[in-house]
Coordinates of C-alpha atoms and ligand atoms in Angstrom, one line a residue:
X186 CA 101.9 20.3 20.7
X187 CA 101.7 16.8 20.7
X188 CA 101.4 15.9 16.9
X189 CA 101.0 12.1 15.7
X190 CA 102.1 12.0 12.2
X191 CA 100.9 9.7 9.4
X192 CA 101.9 9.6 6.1
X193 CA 103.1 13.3 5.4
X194 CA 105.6 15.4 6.7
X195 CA 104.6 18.3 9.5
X196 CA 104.6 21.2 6.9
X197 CA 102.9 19.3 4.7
X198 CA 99.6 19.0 7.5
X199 CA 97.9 22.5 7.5
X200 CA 98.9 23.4 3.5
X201 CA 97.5 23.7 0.6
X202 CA 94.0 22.9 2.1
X203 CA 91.3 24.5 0.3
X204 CA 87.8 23.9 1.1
X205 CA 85.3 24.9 -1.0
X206 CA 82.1 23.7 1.0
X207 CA 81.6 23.9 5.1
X208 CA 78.9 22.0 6.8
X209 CA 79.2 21.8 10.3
X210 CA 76.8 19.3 11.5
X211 CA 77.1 15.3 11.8
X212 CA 73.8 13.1 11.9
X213 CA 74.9 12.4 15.5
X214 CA 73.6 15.8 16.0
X215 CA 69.8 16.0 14.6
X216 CA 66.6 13.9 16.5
X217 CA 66.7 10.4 16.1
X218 CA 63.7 9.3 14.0
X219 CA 62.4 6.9 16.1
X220 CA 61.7 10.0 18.7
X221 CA 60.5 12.0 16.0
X222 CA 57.9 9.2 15.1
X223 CA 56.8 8.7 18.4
X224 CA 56.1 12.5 19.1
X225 CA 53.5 12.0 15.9
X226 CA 52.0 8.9 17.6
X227 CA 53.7 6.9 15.1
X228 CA 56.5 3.7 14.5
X229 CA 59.4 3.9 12.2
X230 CA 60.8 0.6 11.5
X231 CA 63.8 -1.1 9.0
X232 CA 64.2 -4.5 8.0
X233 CA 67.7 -5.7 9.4
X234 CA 69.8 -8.5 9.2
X235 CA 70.7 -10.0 12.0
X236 CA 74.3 -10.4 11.7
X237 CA 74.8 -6.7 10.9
X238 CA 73.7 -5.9 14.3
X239 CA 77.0 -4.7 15.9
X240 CA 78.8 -1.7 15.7
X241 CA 77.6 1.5 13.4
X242 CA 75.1 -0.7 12.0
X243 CA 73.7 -1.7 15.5
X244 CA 74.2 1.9 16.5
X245 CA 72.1 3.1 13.7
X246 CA 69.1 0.4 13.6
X247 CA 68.7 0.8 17.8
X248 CA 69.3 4.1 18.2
X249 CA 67.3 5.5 14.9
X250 CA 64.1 2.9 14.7
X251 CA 61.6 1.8 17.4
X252 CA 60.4 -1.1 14.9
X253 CA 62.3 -3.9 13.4
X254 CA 61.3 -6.3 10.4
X255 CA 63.9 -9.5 9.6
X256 CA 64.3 -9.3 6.6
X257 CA 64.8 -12.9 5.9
X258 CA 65.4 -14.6 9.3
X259 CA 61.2 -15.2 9.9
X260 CA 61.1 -16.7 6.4
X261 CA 59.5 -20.7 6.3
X262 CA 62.6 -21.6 3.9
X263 CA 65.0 -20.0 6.7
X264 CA 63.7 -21.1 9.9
X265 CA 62.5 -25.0 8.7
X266 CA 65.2 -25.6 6.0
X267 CA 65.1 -29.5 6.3
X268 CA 61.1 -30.9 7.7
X269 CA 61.5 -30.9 11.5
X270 CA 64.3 -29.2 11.8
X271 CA 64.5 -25.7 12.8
X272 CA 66.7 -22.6 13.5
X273 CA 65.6 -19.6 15.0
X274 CA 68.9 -18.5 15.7
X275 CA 69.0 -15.6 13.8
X276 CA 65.1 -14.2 14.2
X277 CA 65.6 -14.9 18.2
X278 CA 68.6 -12.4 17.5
X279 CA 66.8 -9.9 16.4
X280 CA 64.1 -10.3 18.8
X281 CA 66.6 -10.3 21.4
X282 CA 68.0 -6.8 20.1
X283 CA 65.1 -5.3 19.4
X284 CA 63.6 -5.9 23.4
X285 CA 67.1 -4.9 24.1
X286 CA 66.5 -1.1 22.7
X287 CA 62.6 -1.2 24.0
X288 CA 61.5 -1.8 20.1
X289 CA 58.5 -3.7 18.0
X290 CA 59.0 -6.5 16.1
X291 CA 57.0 -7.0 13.1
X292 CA 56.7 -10.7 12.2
X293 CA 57.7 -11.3 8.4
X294 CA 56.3 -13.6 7.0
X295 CA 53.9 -16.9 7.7
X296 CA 52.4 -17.4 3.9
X297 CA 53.6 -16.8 1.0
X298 CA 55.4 -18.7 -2.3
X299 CA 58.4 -17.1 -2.2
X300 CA 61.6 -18.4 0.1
X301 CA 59.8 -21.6 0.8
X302 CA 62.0 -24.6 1.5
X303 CA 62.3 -27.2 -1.0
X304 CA 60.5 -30.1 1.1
X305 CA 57.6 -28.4 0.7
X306 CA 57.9 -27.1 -2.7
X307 CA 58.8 -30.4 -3.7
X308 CA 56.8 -33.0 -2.0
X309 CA 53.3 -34.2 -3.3
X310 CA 50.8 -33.3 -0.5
X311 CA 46.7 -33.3 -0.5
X312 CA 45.4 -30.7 0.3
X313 CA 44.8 -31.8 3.5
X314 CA 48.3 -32.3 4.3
X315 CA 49.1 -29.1 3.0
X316 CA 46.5 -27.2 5.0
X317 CA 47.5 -29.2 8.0
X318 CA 51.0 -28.3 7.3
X319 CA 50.8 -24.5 7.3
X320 CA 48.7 -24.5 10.6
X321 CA 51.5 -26.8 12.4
X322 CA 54.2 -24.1 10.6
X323 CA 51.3 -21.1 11.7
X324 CA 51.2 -22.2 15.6
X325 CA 54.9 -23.7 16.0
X326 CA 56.4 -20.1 14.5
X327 CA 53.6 -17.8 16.0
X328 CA 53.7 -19.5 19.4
X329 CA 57.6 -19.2 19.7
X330 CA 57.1 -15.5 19.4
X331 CA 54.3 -15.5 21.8
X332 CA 53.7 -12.0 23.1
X333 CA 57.1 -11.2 21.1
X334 CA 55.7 -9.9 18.1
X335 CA 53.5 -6.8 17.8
X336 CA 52.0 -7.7 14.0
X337 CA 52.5 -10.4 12.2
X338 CA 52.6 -10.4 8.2
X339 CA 50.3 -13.8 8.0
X340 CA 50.2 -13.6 4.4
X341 CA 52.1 -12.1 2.0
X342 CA 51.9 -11.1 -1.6
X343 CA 48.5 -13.4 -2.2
X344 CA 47.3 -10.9 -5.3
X345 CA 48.1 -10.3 -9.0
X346 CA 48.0 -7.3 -10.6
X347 CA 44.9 -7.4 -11.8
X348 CA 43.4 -8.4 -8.8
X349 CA 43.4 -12.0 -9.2
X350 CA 44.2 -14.0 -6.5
X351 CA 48.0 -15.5 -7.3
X352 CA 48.6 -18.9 -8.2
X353 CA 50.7 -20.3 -5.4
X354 CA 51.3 -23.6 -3.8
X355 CA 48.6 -22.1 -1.1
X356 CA 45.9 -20.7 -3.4
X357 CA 46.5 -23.9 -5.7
X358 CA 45.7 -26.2 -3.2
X359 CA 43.9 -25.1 -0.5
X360 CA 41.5 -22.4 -2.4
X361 CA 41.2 -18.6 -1.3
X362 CA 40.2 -19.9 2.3
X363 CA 43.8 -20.2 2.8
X364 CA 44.1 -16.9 3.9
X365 CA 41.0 -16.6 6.3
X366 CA 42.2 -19.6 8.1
X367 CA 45.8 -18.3 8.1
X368 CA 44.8 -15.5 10.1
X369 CA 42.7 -17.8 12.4
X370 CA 45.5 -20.0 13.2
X371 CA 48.1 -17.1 14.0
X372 CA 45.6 -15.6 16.1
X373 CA 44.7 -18.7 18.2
X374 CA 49.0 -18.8 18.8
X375 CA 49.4 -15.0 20.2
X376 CA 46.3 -13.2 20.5
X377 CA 47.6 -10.0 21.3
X378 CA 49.6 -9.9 17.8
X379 CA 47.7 -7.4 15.0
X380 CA 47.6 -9.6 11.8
X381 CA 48.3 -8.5 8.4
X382 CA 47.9 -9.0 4.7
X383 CA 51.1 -7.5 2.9
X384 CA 51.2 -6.4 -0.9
X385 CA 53.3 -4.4 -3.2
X386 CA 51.8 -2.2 -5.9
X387 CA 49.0 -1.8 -4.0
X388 CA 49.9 2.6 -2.7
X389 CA 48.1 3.5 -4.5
X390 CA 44.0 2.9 -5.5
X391 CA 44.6 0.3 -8.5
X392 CA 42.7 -2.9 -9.2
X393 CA 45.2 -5.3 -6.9
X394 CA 44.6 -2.7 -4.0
X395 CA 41.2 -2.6 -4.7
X396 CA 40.7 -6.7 -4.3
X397 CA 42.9 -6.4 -1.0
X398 CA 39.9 -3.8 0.0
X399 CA 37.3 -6.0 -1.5
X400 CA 39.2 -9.1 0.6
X401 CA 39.7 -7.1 3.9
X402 CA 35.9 -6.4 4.0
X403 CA 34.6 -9.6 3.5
X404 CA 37.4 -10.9 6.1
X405 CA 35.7 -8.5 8.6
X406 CA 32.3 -9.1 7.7
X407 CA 32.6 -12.7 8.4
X408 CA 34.3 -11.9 11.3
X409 CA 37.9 -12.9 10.4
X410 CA 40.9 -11.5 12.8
X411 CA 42.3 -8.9 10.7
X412 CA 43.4 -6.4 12.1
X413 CA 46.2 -4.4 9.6
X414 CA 47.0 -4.4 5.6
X415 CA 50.7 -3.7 4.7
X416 CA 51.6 -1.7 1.8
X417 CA 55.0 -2.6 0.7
X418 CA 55.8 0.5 -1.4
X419 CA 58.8 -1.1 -3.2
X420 CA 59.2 2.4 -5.2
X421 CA 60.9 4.1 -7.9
X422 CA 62.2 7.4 -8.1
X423 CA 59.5 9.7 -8.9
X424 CA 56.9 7.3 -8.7
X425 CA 54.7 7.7 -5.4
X426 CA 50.8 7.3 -6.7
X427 CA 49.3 10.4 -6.1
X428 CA 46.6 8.5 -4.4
X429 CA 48.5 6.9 -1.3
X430 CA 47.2 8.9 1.7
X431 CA 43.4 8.5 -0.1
X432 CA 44.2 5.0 -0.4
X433 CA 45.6 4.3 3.4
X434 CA 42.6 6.3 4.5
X435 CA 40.2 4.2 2.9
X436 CA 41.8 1.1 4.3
X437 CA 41.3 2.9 7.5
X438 CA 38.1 3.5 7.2
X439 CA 37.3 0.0 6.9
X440 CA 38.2 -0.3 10.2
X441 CA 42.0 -2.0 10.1
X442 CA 45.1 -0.7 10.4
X443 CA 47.6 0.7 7.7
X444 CA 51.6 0.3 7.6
X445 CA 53.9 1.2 5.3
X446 CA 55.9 -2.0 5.5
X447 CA 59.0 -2.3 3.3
X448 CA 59.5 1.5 1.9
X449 CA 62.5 1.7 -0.8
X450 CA 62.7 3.8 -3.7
X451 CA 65.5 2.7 -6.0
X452 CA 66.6 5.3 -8.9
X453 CA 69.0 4.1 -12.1
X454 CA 72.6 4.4 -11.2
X455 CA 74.7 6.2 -10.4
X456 CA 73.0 9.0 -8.3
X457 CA 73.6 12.2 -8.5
X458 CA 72.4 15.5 -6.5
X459 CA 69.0 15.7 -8.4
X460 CA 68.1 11.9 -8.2
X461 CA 69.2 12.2 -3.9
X462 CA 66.7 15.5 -4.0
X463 CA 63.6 13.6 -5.8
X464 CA 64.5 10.7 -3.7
X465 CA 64.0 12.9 -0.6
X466 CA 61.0 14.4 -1.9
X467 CA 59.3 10.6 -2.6
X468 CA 60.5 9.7 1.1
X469 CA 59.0 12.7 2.8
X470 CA 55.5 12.6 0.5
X471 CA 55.4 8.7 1.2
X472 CA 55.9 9.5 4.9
X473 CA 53.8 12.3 5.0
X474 CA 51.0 10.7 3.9
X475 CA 51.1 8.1 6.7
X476 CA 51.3 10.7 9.6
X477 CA 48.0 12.4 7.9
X478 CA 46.2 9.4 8.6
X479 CA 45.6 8.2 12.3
X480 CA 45.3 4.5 11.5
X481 CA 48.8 4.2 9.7
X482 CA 50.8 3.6 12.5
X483 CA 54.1 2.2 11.1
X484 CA 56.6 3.3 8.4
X485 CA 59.2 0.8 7.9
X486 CA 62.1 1.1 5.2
X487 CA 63.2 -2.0 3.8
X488 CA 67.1 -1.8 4.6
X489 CA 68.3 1.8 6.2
X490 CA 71.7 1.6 4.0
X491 CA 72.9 1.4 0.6
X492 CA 74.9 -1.5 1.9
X493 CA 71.6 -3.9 3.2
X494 CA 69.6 -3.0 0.3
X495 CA 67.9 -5.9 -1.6
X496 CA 67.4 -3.8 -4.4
X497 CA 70.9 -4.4 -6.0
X498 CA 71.2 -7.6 -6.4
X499 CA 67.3 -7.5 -8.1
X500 CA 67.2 -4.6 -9.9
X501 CA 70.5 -4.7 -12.1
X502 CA 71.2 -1.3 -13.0
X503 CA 69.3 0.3 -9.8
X504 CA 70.1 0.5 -6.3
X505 CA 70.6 3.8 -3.8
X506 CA 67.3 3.1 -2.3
X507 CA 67.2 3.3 1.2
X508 CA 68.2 6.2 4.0
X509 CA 71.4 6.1 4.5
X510 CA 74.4 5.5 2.0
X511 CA 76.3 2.6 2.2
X512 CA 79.7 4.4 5.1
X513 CA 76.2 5.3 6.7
X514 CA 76.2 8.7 5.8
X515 CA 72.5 10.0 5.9
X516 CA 71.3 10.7 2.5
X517 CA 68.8 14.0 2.0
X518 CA 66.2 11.1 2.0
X519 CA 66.7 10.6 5.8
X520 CA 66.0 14.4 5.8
X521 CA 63.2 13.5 3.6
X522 CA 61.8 11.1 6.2
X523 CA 63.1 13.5 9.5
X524 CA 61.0 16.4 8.0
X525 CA 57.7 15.0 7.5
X526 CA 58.0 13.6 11.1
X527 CA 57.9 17.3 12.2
X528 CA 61.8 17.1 12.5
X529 CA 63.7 20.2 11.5
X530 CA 66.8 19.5 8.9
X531 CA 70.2 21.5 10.1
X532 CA 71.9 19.7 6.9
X533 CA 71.4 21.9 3.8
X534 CA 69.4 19.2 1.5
X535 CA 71.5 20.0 -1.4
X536 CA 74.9 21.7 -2.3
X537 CA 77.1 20.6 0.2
X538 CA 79.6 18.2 1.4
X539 CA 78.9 16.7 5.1
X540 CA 81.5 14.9 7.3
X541 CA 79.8 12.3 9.5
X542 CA 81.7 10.0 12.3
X543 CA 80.7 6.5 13.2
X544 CA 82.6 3.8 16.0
X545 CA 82.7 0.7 13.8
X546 CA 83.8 -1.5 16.8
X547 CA 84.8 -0.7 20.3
X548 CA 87.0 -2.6 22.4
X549 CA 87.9 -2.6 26.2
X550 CA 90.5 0.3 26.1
X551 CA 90.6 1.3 22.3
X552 CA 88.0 1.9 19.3
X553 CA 88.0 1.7 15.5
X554 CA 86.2 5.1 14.1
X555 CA 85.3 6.0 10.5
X556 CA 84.5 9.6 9.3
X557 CA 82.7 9.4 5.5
X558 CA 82.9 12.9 3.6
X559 CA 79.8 12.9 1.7
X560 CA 79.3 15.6 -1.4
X561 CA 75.7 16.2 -2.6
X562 CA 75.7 19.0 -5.4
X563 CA 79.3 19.9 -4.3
X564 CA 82.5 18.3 -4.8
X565 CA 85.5 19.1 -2.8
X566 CA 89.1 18.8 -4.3
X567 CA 91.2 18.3 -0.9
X568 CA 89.5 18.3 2.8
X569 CA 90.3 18.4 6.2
X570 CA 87.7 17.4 9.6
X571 CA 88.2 18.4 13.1
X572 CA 86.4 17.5 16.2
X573 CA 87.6 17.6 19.7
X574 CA 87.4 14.5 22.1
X575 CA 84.9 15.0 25.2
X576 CA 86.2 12.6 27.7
X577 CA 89.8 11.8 27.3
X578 CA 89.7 10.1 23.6
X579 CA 93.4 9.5 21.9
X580 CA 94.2 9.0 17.7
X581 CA 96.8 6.4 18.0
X582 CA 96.7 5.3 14.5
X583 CA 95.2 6.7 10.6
X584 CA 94.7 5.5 7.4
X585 CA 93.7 7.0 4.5
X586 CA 94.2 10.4 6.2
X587 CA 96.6 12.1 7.8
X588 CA 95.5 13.3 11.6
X589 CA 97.4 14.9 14.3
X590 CA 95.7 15.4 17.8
X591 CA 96.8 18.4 20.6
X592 CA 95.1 17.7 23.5
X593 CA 91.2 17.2 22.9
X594 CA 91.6 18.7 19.5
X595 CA 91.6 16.2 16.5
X596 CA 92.4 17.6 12.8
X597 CA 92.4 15.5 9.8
X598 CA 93.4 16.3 6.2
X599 CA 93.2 13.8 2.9
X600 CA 96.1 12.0 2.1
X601 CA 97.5 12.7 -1.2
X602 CA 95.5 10.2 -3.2
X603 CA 91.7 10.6 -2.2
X604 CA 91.3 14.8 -1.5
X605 CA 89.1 14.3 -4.5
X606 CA 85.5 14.1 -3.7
X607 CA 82.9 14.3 -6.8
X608 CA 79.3 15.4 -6.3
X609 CA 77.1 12.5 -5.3
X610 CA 79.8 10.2 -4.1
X611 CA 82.1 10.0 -0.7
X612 CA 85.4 9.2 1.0
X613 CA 86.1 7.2 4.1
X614 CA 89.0 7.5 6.1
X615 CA 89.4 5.4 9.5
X616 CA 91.5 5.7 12.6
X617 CA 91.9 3.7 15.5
X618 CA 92.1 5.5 19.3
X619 CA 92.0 4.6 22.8
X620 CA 89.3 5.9 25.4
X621 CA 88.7 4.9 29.4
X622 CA 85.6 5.6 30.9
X623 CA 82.9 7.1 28.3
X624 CA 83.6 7.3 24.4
X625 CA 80.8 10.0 23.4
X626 CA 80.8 10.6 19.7
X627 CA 82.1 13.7 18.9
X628 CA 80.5 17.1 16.7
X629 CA 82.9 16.6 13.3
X630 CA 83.4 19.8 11.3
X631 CA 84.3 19.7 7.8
X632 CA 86.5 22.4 7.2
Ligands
LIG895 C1 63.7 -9.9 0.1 C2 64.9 -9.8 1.0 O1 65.2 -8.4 1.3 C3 66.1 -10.4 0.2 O2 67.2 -10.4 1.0 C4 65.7 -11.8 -0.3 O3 66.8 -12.3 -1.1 C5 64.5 -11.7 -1.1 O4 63.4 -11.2 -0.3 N1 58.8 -8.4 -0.7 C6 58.9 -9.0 0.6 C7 60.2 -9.2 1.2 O5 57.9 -9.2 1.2 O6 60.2 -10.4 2.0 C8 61.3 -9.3 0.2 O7 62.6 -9.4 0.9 C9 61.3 -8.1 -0.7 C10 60.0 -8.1 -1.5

């Protein structure tokens, strides 16, 4: 036997290992979402950040979603920080990855008052300069994306919650017409693009949803080119309106399309098992209630991990929002999602500890891997994952486990200091290996 040693002595490998919990299966394992989705005749999307876009984040936002959002890089304040001068470095990233793994982009955002830049918060325009201003910002960022970009969030956010139009730097100075002529100048710039007004607290049928309705129709009726509302559904746990679907359906029946746009539902921390079950069951109901309705054609989650979550850093004292924790272990919420898109779960949804393995980065002739041990109404006092290597894979080096490979075979058992694994939180251990050829990810069993 061939036996790499790390940390421990021999007899030390295969003793005193007792598992309380087996799950056999990885996430590598179950239907990707995206293929899910399409089967239903819908989109399933995440916001991203461009710079995350390598490795198991990469892996995870190509290979899961057919939609992407930036979730910042479209922004006015991002793309025209100084007047004049612009950088689309980072939203032609994105565009360039998302054409690269055949998916939509959705445009986000033209008008709005947040994460403006300060030239134009600052200055002193009339209101003609200001109107003239957004359409130059309108056709020079639309017409970039030209044929790019399948919708476009024109404008964003334009209501209070009682139904009030907002007081913004837009509404302030250029009236409610802002918005009509929004939409007329992004459709001049790509035509094919579906345009959108974008909101949050507006799931379910409230006043601020109903004056989006109220707006939508007269936009139509006056022959406007709109063509989608977004409902941002910015949740918390336990709290999806029991009118959604009625709501998207009435939307629908106005004749425009519906999206979920920037799903999250964020819970008080820490989480535990029966937070990550409600969580799953807000997911799957939030999701469900989109496939019931034909004209709600995209469901996109606002960050897919724990780790690109926005919610954090806003919400102090809540955070665990999004799909996938933050070693990108899928949470029962991606179970949530998988099973109203007609997928079937083979992870139990509660009371077990999963092992899942993710390349981080990949080289010409060797590879960083991680494997996170996830425990969701179990805990696990000392553990040990196998897999076996399909095409030729090598363990060279471990850290904070101790692995030994024979031939294909790959066992690997917690080092003395982290066998502990409490219910609702994880380990991560890492390796690095050689491959030539192919590096398929491997089946990981816990046990
Ligand atoms: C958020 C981003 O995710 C954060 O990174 C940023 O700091 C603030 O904006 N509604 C929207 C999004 O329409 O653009 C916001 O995105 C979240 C709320």
């Amino acid at each position: 036997m061939r036996s790499l040693r790390l940390g421990l002595p021999l007899a030390a490998l295969f003793t005193g290992v007792a598992l309380l919990f087996t799950a056999p299966t990885a996430h590598a394992a179950d239907t990707p979402l995206r293929d899910l989705a399409a089967a239903q005749g819908k989109v399933i999307g995440t916001a991203v950040t461009g710079s995350k876009l390598t490795g198991t984040y990469g892996d995870l936002a190509g290979g899961q979603f057919s939609s992407l959002t930036p979730g910042n890089a479209m922004k006015w304040g991002t793309v025209e920080p100084t007047q004049g001068t612009f950088n689309w470095t980072e939203a032609d990233q994105i565009v360039a990855f998302a054409q690269a793994h055949d998916q939509q982009v959705r445009g986000h955002t033209l008008v709005w008052h947040s994460q403006n830049p300060g030239w134009l918060t600052n200055g002193t325009w009339t209101s003609a300069q200001l109107g003239s201003l957004l359409q130059n910002h309108i056709s020079t960022e639309v017409g970039r994306y030209k044929g790019e970009i399948a919708a476009w969030d024109v404008v964003n956010e334009p209501f209070n919650e009682d139904g009030s139009y907002r007081s913004t730097i837009w509404y302030n100075g250029l009236g409610s017409d802002y918005i009509a002529n929004a939409l007329t100048w992004a459709h001049a710039a790509d035509p094919a693009a579906k345009l959108y007004i974008n909101d949050y607290n507006v799931e379910g049928v409230n006043a601020k949803s109903t004056a989006l309705y109220n707006l939508v129709k007269s936009l139509k009726a006056a022959g406007v080119p709109i063509d989608g509302v977004g409902l941002q559904a910015h949740l918390i746990l336990g709290q999806v309106p029991a009118t959604l679907q009625q709501n998207i359906q009435r939307f629908a029946d106005l004749g425009v399309d519906v999206a979920i746009t920037e799903l999250d539902v964020r819970m008080a921390l820490p989480s535990d098992s029966t937070k990550l079950a409600q969580q799953k069951a807000d997911f799957k109901s939030v999701v469900a209630a989109c496939v019931a309705v034909s004209r709600c054609v995209n469901v996109t989650v606002w960050g897919f991990t724990d780790s690109d979550s926005w919610v954090d850093s806003t919400f102090p004292g809540y955070g665990a929002a999004t799909p996938y924790d933050a070693n990108y272990a899928p949470k029962p919420a991606y179970h949530g999602i998988a099973e109203a898109l007609g997928g079937t779960t083979t992870t139990p949804p509660t009371g077990a500890c999963t092992a899942a393995y993710a390349v981080s980065s990949q080289w010409n002739t060797g590879f960083t891997g991680q494997v996170t041990i996830s425990c969701s109404g179990a805990s696990l006092t000392s553990w040990k994952v196998n897999w076996t290597y399909g095409a030729g894979q090598q363990i060279t080096q471990a850290w904070n486990a101790t692995c030994t490979q024979s031939g294909a075979s790959v066992s690997c058992a917690n080092a003395s200091y982290n066998g502990t694994v409490a219910d609702g939180s994880s380990v991560t251990f890492g390796f690095n290996a050689s491959w030539t050829g192919s590096n398929p990810v491997p089946t990981v069993t816990l046990g």
